[in-house]
PDB file of C-alpha atoms in Angstrom:
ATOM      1  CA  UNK A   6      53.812 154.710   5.212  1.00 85.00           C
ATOM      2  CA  UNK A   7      54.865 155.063   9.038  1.00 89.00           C
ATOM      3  CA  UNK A   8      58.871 155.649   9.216  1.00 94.00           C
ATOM      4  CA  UNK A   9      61.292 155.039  12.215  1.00 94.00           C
ATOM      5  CA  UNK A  10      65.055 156.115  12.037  1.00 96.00           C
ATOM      6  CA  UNK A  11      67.870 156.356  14.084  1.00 97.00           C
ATOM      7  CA  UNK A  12      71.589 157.313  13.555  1.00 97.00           C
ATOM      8  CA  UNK A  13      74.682 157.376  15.340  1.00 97.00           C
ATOM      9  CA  UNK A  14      78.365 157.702  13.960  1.00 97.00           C
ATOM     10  CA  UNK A  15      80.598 155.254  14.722  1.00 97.00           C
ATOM     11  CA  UNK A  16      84.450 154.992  14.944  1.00 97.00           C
ATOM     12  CA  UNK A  17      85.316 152.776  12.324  1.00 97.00           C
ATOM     13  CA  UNK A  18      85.906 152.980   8.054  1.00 97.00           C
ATOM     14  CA  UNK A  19      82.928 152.894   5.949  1.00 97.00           C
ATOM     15  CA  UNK A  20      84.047 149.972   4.281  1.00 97.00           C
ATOM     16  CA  UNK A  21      84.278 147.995   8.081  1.00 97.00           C
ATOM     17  CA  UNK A  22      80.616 149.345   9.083  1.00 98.00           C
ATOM     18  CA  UNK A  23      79.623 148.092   5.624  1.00 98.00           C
ATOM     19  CA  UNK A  24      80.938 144.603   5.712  1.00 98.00           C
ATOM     20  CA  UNK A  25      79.467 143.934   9.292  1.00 98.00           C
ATOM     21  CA  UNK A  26      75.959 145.196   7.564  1.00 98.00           C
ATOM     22  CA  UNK A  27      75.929 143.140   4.898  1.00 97.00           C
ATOM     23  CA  UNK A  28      76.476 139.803   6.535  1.00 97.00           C
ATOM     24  CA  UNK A  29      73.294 138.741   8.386  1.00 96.00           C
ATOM     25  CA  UNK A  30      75.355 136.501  10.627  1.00 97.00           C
ATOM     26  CA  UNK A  31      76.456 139.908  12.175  1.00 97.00           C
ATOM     27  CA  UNK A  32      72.930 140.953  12.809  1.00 96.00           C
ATOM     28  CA  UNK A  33      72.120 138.566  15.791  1.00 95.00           C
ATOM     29  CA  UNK A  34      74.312 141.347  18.120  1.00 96.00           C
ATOM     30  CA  UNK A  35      72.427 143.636  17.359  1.00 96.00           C
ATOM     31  CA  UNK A  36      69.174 142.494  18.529  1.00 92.00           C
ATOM     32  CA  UNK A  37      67.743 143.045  21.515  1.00 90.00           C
ATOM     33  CA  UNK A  38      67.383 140.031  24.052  1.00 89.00           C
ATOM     34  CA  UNK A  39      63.655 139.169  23.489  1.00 86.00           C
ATOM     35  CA  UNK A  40      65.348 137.281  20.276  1.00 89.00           C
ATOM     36  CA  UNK A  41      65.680 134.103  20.227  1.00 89.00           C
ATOM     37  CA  UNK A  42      66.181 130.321  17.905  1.00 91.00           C
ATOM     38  CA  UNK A  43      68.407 133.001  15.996  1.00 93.00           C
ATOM     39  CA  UNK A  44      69.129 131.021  12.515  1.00 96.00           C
ATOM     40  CA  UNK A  45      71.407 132.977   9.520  1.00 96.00           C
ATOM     41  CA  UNK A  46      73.419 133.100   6.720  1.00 97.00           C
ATOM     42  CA  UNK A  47      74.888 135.859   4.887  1.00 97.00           C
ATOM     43  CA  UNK A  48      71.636 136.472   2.848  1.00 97.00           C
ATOM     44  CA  UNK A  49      69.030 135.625   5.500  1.00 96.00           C
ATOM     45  CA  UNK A  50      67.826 134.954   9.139  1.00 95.00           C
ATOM     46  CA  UNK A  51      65.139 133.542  11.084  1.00 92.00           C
ATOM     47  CA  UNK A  52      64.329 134.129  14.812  1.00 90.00           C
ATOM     48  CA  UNK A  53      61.476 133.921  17.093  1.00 88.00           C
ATOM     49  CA  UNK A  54      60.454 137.628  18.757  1.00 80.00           C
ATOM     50  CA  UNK A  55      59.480 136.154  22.468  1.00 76.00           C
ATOM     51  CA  UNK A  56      55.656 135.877  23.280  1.00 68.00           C
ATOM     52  CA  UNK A  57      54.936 136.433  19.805  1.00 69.00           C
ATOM     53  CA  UNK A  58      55.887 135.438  16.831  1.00 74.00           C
ATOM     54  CA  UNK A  59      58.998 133.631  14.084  1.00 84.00           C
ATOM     55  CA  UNK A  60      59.591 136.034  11.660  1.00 86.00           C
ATOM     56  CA  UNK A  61      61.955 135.495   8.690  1.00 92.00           C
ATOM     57  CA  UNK A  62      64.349 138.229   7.181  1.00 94.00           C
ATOM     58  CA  UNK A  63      66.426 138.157   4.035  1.00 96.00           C
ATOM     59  CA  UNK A  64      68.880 140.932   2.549  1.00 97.00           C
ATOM     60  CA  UNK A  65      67.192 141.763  -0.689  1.00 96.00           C
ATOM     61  CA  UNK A  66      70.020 144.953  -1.706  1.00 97.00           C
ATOM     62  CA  UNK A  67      73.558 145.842  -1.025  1.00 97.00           C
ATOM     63  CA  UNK A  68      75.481 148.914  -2.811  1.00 97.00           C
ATOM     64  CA  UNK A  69      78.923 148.296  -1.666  1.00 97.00           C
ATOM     65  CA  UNK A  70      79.981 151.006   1.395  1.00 97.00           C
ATOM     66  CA  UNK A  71      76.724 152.284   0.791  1.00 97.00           C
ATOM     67  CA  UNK A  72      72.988 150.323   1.988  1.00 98.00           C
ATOM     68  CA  UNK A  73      71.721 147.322   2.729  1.00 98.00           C
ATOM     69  CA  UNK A  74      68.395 146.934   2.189  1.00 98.00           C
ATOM     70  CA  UNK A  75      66.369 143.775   4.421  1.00 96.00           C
ATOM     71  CA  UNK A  76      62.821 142.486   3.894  1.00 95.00           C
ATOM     72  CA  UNK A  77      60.493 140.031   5.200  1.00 91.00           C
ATOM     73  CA  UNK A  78      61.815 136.293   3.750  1.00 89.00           C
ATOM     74  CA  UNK A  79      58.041 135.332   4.237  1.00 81.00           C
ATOM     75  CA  UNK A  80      54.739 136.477   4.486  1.00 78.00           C
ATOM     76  CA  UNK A  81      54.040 139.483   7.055  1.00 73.00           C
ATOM     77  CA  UNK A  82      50.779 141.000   8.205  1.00 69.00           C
ATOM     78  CA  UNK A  83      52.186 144.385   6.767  1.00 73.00           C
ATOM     79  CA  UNK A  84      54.780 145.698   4.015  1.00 82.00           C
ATOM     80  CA  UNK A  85      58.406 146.561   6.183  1.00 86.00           C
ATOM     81  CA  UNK A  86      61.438 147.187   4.914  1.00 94.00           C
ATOM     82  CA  UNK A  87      64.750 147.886   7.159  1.00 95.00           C
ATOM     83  CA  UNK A  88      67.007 150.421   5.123  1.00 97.00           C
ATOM     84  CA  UNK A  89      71.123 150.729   6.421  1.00 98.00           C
ATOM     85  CA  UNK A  90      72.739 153.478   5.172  1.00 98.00           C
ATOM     86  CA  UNK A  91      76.461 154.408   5.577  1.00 98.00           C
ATOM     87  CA  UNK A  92      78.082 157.623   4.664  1.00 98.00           C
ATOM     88  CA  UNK A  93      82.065 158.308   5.132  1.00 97.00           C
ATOM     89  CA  UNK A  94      82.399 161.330   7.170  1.00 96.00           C
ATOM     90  CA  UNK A  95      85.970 161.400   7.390  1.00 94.00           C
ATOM     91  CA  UNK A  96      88.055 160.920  10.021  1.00 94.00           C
ATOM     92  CA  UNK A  97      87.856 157.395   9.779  1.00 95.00           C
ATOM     93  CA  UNK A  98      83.952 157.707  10.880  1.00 96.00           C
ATOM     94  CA  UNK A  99      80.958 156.476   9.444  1.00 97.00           C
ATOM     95  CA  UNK A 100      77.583 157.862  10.081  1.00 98.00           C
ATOM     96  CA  UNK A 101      75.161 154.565  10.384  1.00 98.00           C
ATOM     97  CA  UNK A 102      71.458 155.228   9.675  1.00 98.00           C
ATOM     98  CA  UNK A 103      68.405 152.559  10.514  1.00 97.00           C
ATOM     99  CA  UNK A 104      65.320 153.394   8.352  1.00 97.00           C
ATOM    100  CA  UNK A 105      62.312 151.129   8.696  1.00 94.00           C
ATOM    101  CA  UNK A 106      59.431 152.219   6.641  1.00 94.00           C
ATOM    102  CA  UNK A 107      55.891 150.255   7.683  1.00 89.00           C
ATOM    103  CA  UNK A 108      52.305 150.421   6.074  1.00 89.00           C
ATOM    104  CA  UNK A 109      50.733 150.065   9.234  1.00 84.00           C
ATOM    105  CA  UNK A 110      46.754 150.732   9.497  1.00 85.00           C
ATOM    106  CA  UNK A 111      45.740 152.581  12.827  1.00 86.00           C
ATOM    107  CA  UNK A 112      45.242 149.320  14.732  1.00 85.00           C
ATOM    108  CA  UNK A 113      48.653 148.082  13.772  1.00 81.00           C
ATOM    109  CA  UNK A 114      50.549 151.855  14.366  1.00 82.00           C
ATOM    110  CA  UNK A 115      49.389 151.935  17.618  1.00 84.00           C
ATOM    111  CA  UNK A 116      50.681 148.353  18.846  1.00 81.00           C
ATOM    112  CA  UNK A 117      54.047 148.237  16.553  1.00 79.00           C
ATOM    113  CA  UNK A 118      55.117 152.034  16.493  1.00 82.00           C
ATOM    114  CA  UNK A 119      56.622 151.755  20.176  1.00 84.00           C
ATOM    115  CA  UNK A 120      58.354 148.490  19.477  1.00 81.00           C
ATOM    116  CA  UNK A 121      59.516 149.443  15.518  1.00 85.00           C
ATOM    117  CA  UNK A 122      61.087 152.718  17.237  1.00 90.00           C
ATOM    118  CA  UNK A 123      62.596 151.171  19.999  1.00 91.00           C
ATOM    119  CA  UNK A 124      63.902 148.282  17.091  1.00 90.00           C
ATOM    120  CA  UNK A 125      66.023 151.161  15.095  1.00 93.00           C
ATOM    121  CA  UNK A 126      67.442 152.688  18.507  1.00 96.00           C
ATOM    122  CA  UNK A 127      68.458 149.732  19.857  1.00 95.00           C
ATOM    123  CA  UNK A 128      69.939 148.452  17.062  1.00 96.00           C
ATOM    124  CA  UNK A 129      72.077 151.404  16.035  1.00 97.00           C
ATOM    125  CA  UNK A 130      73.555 151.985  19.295  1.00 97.00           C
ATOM    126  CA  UNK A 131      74.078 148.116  19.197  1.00 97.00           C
ATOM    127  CA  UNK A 132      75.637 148.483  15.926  1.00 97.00           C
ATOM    128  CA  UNK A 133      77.858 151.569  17.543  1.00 97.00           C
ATOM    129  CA  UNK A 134      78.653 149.613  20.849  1.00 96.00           C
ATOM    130  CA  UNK A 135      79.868 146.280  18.850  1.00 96.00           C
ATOM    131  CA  UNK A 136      82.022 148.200  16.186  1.00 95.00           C
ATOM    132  CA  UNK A 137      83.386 150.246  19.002  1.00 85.00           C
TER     133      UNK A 137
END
């Protein structure tokens, strides 16, 4: 299993980092601009990566002010799962943490490891700048 994660803490309640999380209709700002024909409700979204290919997400986990757990709504080349965790650190801040966790076969770590990596850093300093 190849893992990616990024963190940042963000100024807001852990119950307000939370709710964002857990609606998928949030998640199209936090995606980086090759994204596009975004489609979503609060369980699920489809999108089209550009130059390659329409994947299709759905939130299969939420412990209230605590994860959100996202996998593949259809069938993938590879097992991924995209793991949010929040933690109250007090201040009214919330440390915000992107897992993904791939099973990726040499051939596929070397083309998606610089993309899956980039993925979890743009999208928690996406998540930071929009909640900001």
């Amino acid at each position: 299993m190849t893992v990616f994660e990024s963190k940042e803490n963000i100024n807001k309640s852990v119950e307000e980092v939370y709710a964002f999380l857990s609606d998928f209709n949030n998640h199209k700002q936090l995606m980086p601009e090759m994204i596009s024909e975004w489609h979503s409700s609060v369980d699920e979204a489809s999108f089209s990566i550009q130059n390659m290919a329409k994947l299709s997400l759905q939130i299969s986990n939420r412990i209230s002010n605590t994860s959100v757990i996202i996998v593949p709504g259809s069938q993938v080349p590879f097992h991924v799962e995209m793991r949010w965790l929040v933690a109250d650190m007090g201040d009214n801040t919330t440390e915000a943490v992107l897992t993904v966790s791939a099973e990726l076969n040499m051939m596929m770590k070397m083309m998606a490891s610089g993309p899956l990596k980039k993925l979890t850093e743009h999208q928690v300093s996406a998540l930071k700048n929009t909640l900001s």
